[in-house]
Short mmCIF file of C-alpha atoms in Angstrom, two decimals:
data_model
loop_
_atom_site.label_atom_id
_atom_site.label_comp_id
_atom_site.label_asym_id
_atom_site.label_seq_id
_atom_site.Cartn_x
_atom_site.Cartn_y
_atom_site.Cartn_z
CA UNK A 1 47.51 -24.52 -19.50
CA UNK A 2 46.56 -23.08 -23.15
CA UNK A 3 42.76 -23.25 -22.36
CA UNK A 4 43.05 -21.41 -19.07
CA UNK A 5 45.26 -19.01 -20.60
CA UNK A 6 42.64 -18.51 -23.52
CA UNK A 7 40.18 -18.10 -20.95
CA UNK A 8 41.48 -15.56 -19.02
CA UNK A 9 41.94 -14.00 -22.24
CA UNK A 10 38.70 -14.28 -23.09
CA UNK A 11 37.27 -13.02 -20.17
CA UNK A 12 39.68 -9.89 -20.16
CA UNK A 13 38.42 -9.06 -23.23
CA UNK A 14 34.60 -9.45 -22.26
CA UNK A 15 34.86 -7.29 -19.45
CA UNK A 16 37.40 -4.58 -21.48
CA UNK A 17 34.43 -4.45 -24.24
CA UNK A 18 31.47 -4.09 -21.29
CA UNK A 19 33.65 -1.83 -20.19
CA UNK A 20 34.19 0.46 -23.18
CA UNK A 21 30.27 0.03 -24.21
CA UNK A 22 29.45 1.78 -20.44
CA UNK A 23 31.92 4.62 -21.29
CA UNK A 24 31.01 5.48 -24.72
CA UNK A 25 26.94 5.53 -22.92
CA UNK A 26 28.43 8.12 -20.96
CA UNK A 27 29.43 10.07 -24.20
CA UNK A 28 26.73 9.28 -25.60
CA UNK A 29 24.35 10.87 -23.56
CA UNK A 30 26.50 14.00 -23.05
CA UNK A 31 26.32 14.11 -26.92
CA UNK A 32 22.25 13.97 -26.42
CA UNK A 33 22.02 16.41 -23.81
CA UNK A 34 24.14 18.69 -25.79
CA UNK A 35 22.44 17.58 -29.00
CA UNK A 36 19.08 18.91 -26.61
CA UNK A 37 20.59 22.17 -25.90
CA UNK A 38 20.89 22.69 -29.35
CA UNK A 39 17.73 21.39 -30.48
CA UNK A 40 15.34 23.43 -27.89
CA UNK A 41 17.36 26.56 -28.44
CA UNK A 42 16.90 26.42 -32.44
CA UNK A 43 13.12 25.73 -31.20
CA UNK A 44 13.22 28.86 -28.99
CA UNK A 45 13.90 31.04 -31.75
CA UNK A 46 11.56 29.40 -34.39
CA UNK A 47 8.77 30.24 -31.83
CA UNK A 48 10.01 33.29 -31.27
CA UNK A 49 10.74 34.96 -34.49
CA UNK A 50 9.20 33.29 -36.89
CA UNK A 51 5.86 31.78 -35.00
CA UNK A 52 6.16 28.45 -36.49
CA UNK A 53 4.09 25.81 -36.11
CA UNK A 54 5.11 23.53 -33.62
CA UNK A 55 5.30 20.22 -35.73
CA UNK A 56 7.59 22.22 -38.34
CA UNK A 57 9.66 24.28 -35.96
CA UNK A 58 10.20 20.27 -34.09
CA UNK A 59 11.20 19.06 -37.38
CA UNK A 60 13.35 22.70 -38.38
CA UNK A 61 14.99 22.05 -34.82
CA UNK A 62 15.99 18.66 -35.49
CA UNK A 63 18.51 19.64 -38.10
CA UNK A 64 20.88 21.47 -35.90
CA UNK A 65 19.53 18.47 -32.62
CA UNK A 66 22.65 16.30 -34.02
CA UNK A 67 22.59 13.44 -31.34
CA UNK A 68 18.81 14.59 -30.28
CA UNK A 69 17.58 14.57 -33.96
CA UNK A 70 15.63 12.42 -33.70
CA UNK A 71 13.64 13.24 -30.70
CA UNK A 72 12.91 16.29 -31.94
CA UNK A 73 11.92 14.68 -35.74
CA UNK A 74 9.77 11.79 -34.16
CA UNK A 75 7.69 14.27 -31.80
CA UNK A 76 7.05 16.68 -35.23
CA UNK A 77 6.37 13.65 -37.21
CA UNK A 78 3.61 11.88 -34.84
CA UNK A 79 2.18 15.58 -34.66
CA UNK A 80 1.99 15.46 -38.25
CA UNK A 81 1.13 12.20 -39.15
CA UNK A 82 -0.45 10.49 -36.28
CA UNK A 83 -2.21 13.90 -35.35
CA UNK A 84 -1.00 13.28 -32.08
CA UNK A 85 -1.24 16.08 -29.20
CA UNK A 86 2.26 17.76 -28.76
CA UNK A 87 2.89 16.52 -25.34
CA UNK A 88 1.94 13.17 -25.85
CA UNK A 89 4.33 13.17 -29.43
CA UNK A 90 7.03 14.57 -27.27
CA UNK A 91 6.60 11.89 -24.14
CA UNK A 92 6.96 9.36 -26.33
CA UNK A 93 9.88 11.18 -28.70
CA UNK A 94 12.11 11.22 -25.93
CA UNK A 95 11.77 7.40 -25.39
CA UNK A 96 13.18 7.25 -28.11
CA UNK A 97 17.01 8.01 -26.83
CA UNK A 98 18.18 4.86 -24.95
CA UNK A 99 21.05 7.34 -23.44
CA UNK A 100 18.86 9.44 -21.83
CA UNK A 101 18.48 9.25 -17.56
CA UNK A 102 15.90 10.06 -15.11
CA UNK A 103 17.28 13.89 -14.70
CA UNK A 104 17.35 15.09 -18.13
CA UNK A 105 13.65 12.73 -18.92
CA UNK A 106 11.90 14.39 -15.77
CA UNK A 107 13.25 17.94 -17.12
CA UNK A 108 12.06 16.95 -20.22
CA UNK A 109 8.68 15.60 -19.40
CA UNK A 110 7.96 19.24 -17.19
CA UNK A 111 8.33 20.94 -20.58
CA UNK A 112 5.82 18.67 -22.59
CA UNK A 113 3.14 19.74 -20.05
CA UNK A 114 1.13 22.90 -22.36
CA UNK A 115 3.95 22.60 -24.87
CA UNK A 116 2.21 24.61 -27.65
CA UNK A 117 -0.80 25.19 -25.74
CA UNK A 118 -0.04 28.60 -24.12
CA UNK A 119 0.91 32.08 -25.34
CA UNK A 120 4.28 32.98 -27.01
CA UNK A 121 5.52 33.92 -23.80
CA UNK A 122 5.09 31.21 -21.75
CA UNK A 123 6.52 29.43 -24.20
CA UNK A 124 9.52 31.24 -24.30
CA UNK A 125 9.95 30.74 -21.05
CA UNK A 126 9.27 27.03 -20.30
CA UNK A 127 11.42 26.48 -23.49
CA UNK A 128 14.30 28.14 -22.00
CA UNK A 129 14.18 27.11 -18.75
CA UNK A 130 14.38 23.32 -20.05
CA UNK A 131 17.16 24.49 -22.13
CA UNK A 132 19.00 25.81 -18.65
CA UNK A 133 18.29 22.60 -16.72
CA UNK A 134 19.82 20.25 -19.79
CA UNK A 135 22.89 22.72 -19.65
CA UNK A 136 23.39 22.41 -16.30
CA UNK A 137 22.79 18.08 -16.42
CA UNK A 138 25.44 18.16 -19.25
CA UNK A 139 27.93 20.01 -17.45
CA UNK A 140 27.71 18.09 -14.84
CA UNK A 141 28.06 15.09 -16.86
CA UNK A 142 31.24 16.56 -18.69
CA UNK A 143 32.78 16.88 -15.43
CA UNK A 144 32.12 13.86 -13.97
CA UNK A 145 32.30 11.76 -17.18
CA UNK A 146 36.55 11.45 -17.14
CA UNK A 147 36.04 10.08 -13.67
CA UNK A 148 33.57 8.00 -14.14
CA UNK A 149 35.06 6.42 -17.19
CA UNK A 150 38.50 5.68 -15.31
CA UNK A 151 37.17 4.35 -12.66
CA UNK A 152 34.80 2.36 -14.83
CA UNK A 153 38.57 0.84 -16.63
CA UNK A 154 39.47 -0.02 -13.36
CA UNK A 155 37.07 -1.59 -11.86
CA UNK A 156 36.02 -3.80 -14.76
CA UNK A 157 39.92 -4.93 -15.06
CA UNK A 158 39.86 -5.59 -11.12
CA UNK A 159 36.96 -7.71 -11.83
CA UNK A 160 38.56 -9.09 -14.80
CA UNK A 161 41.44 -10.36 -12.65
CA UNK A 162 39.59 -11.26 -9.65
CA UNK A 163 37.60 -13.56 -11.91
CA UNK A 164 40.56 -15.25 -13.38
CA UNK A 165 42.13 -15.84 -10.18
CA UNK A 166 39.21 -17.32 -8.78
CA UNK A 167 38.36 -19.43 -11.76
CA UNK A 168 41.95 -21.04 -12.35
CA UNK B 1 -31.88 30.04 -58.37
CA UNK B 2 -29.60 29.11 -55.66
CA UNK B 3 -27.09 26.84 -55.71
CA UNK B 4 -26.05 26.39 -52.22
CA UNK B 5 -22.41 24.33 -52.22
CA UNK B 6 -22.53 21.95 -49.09
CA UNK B 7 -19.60 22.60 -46.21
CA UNK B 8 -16.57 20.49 -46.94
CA UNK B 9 -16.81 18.23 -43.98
CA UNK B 10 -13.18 17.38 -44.97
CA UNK B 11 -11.95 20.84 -44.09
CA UNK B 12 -14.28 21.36 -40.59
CA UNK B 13 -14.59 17.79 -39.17
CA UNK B 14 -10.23 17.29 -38.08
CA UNK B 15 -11.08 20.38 -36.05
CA UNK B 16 -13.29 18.67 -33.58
CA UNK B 17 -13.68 15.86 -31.30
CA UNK B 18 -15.00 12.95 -32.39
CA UNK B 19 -18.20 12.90 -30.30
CA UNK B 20 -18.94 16.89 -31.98
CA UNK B 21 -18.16 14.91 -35.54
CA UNK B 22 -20.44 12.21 -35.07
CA UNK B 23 -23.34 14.29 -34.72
CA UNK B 24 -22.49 16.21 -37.42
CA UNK B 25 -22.08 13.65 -39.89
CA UNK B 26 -25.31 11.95 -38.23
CA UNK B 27 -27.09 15.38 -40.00
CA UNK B 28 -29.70 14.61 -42.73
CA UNK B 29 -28.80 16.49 -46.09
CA UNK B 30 -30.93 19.34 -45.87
CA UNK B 31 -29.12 20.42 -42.67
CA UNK B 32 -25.78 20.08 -44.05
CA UNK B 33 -26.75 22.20 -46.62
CA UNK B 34 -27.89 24.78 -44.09
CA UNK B 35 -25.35 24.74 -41.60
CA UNK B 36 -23.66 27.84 -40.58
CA UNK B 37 -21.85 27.46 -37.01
CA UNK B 38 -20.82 24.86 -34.60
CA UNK B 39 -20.91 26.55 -31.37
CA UNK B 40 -18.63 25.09 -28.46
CA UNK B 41 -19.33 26.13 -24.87
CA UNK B 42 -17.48 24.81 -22.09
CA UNK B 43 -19.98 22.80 -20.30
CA UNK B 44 -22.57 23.84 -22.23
CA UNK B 45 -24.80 21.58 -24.58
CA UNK B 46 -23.40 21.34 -28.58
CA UNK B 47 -25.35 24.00 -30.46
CA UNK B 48 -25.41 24.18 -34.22
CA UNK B 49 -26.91 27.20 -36.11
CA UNK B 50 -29.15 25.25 -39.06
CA UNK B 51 -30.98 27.27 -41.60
CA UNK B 52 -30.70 30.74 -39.15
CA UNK B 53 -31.82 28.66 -36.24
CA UNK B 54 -29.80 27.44 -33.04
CA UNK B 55 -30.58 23.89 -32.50
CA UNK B 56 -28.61 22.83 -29.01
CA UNK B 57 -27.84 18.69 -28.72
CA UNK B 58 -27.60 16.56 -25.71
CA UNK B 59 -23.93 16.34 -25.79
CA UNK B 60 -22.23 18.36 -23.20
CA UNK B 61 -18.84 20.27 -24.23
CA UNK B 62 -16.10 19.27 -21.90
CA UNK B 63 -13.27 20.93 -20.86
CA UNK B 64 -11.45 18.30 -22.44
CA UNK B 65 -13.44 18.38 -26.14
CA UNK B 66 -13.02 22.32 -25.90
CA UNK B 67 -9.00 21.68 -25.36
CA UNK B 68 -8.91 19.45 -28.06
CA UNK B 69 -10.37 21.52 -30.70
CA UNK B 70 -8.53 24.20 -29.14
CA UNK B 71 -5.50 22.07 -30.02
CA UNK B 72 -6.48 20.92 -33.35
CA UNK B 73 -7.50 24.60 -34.67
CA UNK B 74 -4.21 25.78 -33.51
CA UNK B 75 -1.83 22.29 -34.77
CA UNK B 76 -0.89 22.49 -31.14
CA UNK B 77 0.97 25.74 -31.91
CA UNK B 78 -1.45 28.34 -29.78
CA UNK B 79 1.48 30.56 -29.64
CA UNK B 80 1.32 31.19 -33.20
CA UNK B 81 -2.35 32.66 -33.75
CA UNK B 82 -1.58 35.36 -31.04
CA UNK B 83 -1.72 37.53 -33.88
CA UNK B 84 -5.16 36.16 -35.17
CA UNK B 85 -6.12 35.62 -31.44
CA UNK B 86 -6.08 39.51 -30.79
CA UNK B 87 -9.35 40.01 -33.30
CA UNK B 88 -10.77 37.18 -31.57
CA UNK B 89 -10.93 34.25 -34.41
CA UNK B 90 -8.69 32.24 -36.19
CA UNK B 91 -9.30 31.52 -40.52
CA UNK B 92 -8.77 28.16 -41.43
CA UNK B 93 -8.34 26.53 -44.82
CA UNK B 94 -11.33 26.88 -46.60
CA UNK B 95 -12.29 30.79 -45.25
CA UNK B 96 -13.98 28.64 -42.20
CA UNK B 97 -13.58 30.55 -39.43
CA UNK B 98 -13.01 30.09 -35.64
CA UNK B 99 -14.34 32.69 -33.17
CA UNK B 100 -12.73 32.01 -29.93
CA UNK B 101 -13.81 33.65 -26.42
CA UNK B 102 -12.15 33.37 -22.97
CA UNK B 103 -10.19 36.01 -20.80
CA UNK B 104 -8.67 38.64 -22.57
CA UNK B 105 -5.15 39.54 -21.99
CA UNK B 106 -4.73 43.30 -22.19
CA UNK B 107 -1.45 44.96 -22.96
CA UNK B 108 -2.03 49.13 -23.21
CA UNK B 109 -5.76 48.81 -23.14
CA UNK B 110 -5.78 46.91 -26.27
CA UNK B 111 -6.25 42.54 -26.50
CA UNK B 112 -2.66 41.43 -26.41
CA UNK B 113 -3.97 37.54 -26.76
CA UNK B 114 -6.97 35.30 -25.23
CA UNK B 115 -6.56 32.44 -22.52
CA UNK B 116 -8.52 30.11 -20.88
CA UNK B 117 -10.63 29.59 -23.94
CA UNK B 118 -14.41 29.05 -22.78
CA UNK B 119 -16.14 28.79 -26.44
CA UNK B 120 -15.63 28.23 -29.95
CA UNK B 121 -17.65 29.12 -33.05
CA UNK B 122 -16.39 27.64 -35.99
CA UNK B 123 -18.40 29.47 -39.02
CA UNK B 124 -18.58 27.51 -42.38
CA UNK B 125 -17.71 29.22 -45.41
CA UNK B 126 -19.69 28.08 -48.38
CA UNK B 127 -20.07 29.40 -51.84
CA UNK B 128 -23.37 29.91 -52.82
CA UNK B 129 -24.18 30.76 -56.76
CA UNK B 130 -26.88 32.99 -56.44
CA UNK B 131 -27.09 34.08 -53.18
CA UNK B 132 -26.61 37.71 -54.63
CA UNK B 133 -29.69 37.14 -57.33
CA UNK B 134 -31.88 39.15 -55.15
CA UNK B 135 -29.99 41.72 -54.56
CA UNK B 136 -28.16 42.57 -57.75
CA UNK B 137 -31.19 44.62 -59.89
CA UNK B 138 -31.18 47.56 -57.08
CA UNK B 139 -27.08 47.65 -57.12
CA UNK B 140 -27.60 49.55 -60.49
CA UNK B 141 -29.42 52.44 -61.42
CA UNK B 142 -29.87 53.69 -65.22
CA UNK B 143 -27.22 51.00 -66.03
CA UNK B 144 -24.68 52.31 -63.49
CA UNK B 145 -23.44 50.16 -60.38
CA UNK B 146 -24.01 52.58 -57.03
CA UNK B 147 -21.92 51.87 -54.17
CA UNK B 148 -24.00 50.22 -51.55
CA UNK B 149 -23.67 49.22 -48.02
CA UNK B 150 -25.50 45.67 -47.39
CA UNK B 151 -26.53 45.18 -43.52
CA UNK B 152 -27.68 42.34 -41.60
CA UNK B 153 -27.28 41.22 -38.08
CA UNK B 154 -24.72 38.62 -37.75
CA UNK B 155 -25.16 35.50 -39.60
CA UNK B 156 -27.57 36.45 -41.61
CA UNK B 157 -25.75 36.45 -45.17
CA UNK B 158 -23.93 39.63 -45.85
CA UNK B 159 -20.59 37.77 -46.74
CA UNK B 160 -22.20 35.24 -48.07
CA UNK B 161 -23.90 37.92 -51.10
CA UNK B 162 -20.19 39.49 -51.21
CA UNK B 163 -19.20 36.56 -51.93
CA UNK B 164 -21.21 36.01 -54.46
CA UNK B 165 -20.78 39.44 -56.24
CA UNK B 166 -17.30 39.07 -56.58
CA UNK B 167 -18.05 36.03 -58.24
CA UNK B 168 -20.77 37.86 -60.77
CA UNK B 169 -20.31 41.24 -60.77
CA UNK B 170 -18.52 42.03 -64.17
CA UNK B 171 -16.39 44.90 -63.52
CA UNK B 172 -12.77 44.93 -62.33
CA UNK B 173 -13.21 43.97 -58.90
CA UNK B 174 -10.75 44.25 -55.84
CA UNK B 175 -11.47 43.03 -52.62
CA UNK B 176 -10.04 43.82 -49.44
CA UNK B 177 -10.67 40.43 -47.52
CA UNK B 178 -9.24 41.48 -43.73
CA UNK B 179 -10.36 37.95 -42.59
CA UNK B 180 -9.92 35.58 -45.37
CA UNK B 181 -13.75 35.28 -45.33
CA UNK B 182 -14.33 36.20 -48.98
CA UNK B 183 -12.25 34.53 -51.02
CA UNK B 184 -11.19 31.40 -48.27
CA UNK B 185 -7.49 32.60 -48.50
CA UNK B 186 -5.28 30.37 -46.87
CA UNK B 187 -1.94 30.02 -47.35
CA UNK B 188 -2.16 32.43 -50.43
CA UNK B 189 -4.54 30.38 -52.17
CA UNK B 190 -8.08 31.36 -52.83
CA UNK B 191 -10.71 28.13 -51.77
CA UNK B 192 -13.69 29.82 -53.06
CA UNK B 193 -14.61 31.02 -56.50
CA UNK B 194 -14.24 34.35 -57.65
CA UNK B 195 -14.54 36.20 -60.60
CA UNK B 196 -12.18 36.83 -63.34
CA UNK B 197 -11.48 40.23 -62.74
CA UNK B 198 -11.47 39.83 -59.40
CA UNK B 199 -8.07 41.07 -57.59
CA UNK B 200 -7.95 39.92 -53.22
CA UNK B 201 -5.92 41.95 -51.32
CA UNK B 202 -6.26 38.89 -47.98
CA UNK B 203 -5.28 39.78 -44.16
CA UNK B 204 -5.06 43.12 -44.51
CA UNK B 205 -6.64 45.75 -42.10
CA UNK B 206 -9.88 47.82 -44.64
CA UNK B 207 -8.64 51.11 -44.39
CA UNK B 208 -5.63 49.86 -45.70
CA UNK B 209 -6.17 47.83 -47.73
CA UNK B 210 -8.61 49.89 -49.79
CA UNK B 211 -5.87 53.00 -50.04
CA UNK B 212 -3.31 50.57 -51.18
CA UNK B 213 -6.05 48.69 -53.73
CA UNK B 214 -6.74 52.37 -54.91
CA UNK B 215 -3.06 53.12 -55.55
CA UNK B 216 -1.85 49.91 -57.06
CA UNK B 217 -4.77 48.06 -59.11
CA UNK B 218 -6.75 50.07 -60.43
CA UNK B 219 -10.36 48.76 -59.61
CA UNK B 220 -13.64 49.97 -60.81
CA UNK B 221 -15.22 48.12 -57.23
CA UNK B 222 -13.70 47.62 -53.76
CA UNK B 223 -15.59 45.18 -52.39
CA UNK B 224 -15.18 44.48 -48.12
CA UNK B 225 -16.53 43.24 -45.25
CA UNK B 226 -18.00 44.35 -42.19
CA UNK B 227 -16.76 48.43 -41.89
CA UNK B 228 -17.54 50.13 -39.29
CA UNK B 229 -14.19 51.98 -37.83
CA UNK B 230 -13.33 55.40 -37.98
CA UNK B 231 -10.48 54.30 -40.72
CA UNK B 232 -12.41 52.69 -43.07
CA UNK B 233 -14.97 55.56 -43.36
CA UNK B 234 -12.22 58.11 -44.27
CA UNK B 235 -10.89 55.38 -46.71
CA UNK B 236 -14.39 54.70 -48.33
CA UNK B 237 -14.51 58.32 -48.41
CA UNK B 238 -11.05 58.70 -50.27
CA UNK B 239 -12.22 55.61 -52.36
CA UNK B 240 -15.36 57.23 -53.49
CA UNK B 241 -13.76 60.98 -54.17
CA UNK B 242 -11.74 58.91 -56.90
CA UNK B 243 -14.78 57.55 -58.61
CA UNK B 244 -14.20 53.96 -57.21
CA UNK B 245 -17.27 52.26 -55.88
CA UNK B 246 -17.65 50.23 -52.90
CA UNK B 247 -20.01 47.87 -51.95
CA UNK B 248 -19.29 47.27 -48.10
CA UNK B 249 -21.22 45.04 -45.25
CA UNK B 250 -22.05 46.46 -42.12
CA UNK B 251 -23.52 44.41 -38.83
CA UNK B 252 -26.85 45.73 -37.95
CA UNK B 253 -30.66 44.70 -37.71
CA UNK B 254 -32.29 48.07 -39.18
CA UNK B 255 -31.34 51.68 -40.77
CA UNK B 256 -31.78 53.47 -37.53
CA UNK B 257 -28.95 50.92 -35.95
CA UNK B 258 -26.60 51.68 -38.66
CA UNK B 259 -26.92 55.77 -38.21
CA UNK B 260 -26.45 54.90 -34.26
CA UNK B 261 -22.79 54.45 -35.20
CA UNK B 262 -21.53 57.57 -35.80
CA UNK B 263 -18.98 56.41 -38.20
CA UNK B 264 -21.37 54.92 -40.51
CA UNK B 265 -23.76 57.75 -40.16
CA UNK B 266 -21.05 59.80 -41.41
CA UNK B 267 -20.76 57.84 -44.45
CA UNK B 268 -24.85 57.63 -45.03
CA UNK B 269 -24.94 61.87 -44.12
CA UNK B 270 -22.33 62.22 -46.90
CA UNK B 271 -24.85 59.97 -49.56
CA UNK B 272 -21.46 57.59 -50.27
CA UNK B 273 -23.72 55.05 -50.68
CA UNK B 274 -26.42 54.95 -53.28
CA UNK B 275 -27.84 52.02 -51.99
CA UNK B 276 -28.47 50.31 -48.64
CA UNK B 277 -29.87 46.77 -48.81
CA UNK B 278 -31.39 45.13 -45.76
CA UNK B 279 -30.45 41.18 -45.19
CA UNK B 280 -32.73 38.75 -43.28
CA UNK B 281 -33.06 35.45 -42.53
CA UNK B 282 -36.51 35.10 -43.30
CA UNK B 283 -38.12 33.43 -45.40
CA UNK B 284 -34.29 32.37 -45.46
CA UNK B 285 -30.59 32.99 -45.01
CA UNK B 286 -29.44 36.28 -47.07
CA UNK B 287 -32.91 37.25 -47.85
CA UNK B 288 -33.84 40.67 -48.93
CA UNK B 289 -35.68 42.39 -46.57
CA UNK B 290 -35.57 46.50 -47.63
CA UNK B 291 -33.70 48.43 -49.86
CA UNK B 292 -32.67 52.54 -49.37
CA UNK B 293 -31.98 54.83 -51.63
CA UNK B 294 -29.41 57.74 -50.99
CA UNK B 295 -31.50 59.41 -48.71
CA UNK B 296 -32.85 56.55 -47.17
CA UNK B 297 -36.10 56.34 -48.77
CA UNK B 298 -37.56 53.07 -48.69
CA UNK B 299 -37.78 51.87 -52.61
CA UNK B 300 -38.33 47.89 -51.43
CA UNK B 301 -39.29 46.24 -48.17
CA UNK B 302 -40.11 42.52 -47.52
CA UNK B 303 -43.87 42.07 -46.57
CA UNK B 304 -44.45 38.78 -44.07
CA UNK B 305 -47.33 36.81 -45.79
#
């Protein structure tokens, strides 16, 4: 009786800690996408007021990125380093945030296309028309995150107890 | 005697593709020593000027090989040369220089910025002790330095014997250096030598510049490149009314094509300039081939043996 109680307790709590590890991914990546907002509007105004050079104004936008740092630090620093060309440095930067979902990457990979490569203008405007389309991804994840995560309690505690019951 | 520095292939080669570098480095030493320009035209063959001469190579220029020097010249930020981009070149580290051409974008009938970039034409830089040897005894006449305008077509070593008198020339020199040609400004640091009394005003337009040289240092010599706008005559003019001499380049292939611009005619009709000194490139680069007096008498000229 004391083992199938422990196991039942056991699996309650495996499927209570899958459970919270698929909700806090869905913070996460609102965190990144608004870490992204942040991050390509800071970049939108280094290229627009100061004419930086992209590598620097990736790694200048980084610092205010806070969950997206390090996209934007990883696509300045193979720039830099690795002499990589920007959009290749930013295809493979943005690998580099497991939280990130086929939206928000296909929004992202439209804006590596020229990135750098085309007057300040165009620029400008491919910069903050990504920006719009990762604003409007992360408010739709806000609003359907508290859903998702309560439904995501119960389902994994209905599977929890269906388990149990069918195991013992 | 000349002592020609070679390009630093450092500085030029992370500009181009790799196929455009391997011919380059595949150059004997005599050629690196004489190369002026790598010329890239969009499906064109790789040309390199060598000693005055064009030589063209079997490797074809890609779209792709033009984007990536494009890309390299720029550190992927095109967006920030637009400024550069509207007089057509870009100065790199070193006072190398990228001439770009393509389709101009025009915003109130002046070049906002250049796209679709069809050919590049990186110029070396290169600091040659001596270069100025030739021309230096007619700058001075009874032991006083005359303002002079030095001519050439392009390429054929007017900056190259600026550069060189602002390295030698020992008077308290100031040099307006638009294009950070000169001196190889980059960044605020000069690449190439100059002289100790030698004061670079870098990136700013010549009129300018020279009016603000005049006001704020003092210089017995203003010494700049290529004049030829309405602007920098009535500042050479200004310049010269307050006993400062110039010695200015000018693009042109003979006396009667400089006096066919009407703004450096008006600078010849009003005898600013004591002398005018003819460059060639025979019997090589930066070679003297007449000198003018004030009234543009002939006092030298080059004979072909």
């Amino acid at each position: 009786m004391l083992s199938k109680l422990l196991g039942a307790v056991l699996i309650l709590a495996a499927f209570a800690l899958e459970g919270k590890r698929r909700s806090s991914c869905i913070q996460k990546r609102i965190k990144a996408l608004s870490g992204l907002e942040q991050g390509l509007l800071s970049l939108e105004r280094e290229i627009a007021y100061l004419s930086t050079p992209l590598a620097l104004a990736l790694e200048h936008a980084a610092v205010n990125a806070e969950a997206a740092a390090e996209i934007f630090s990883a696509a300045g620093r193979l720039m830099n380093r690795q002499r990589m060309p920007a959009e290749q440095a930013w295809r493979e930067a943005i690998k580099s945030n497991l939280y990130l979902q086929s939206a928000e990457l296909s929004a992202l990979s439209r804006f590596a296309a020229d990135l750098g490569l085309s007057d300040k203008n165009i620029q400008l405007k491919k910069l903050e028309l990504t920006r719009l389309s990762v604003s409007d991804i992360r408010k739709a994840a806000v609003s359907s995150a508290a859903e998702q995560i309560k439904l995501l309690k119960g389902l994994t505690i209905s599977a929890a107890v269906t388990l149990i019951i069918l195991l013992f | 005697m000349l002592a020609v520095q070679k390009p630093d292939l450092k500085q030029i080669l992370p500009y181009l593709p790799d196929a455009v570098s391997d011919i380059i480095l595949g150059l004997n030493e005599h050629q690196l020593r004489d190369l002026q320009e790598i010329r890239l035209r969009s499906d064109r063959p790789l040309s390199l000027r060598i000693g005055g001469r064009e030589e063209r190579f079997a490797l074809i220029i890609s779209t792709e090989y033009l984007q990536q020097s494009l890309r390299l010249l720029s550190a992927n930020s095109f967006y920030a040369m637009e400024e550069q981009l509207k007089n057509g070149f870009i100065t790199l580290a070193g006072g190398h220089r990228a001439g770009l051409v393509g389709r101009a974008v025009l915003k109130e009938g002046k070049i906002a910025t250049l796209t679709d970039i069809s050919g590049i034409n990186l110029r070396l830089a290169r600091f040659v002790k001596g270069a100025a040897g030739e021309v230096k005894p007619y700058l001075y006449e009874k032991g006083e330095l005359l303002s002079t305008l030095i001519v050439s077509p392009p390429g054929a070593g007017k900056t190259t014997v600026l550069r060189d008198l602002a390295y030698c020339l020992p008077h308290t020199v100031s040099v307006v250096d638009e294009r950070g040609e000169l001196a190889g400004s980059f960044n605020g640091r000069h690449s190439l030598p100059l002289g100790e009394g030698v004061d670079v005003l870098d990136g700013c337009p010549k009129a300018e510049g020279i009016n603000l040289l005049l006001r704020s240092m003092g210089p017995e010599v203003i010494l700049c490149d290529e004049i030829g706008s309405k602007a920098d005559a009535e500042a050479i003019l200004a310049a010269v009314a307050s006993g400062v001499k110039i010695i200015a380049s000018a693009h042109g292939g003979s006396v009667e094509q400089v006096i066919d611009k009407p703004d450096l005619a008006r600078l010849l009709n009003a005898k600013v300039f004591g002398r005018l000194l003819l460059l060639g490139v025979r019997p090589r680069v930066g070679s003297l081939q007449a000198v003018y007096n004030q009234s543009l008498s002939v006092l030298y000229e080059r004979r072909d043996e």
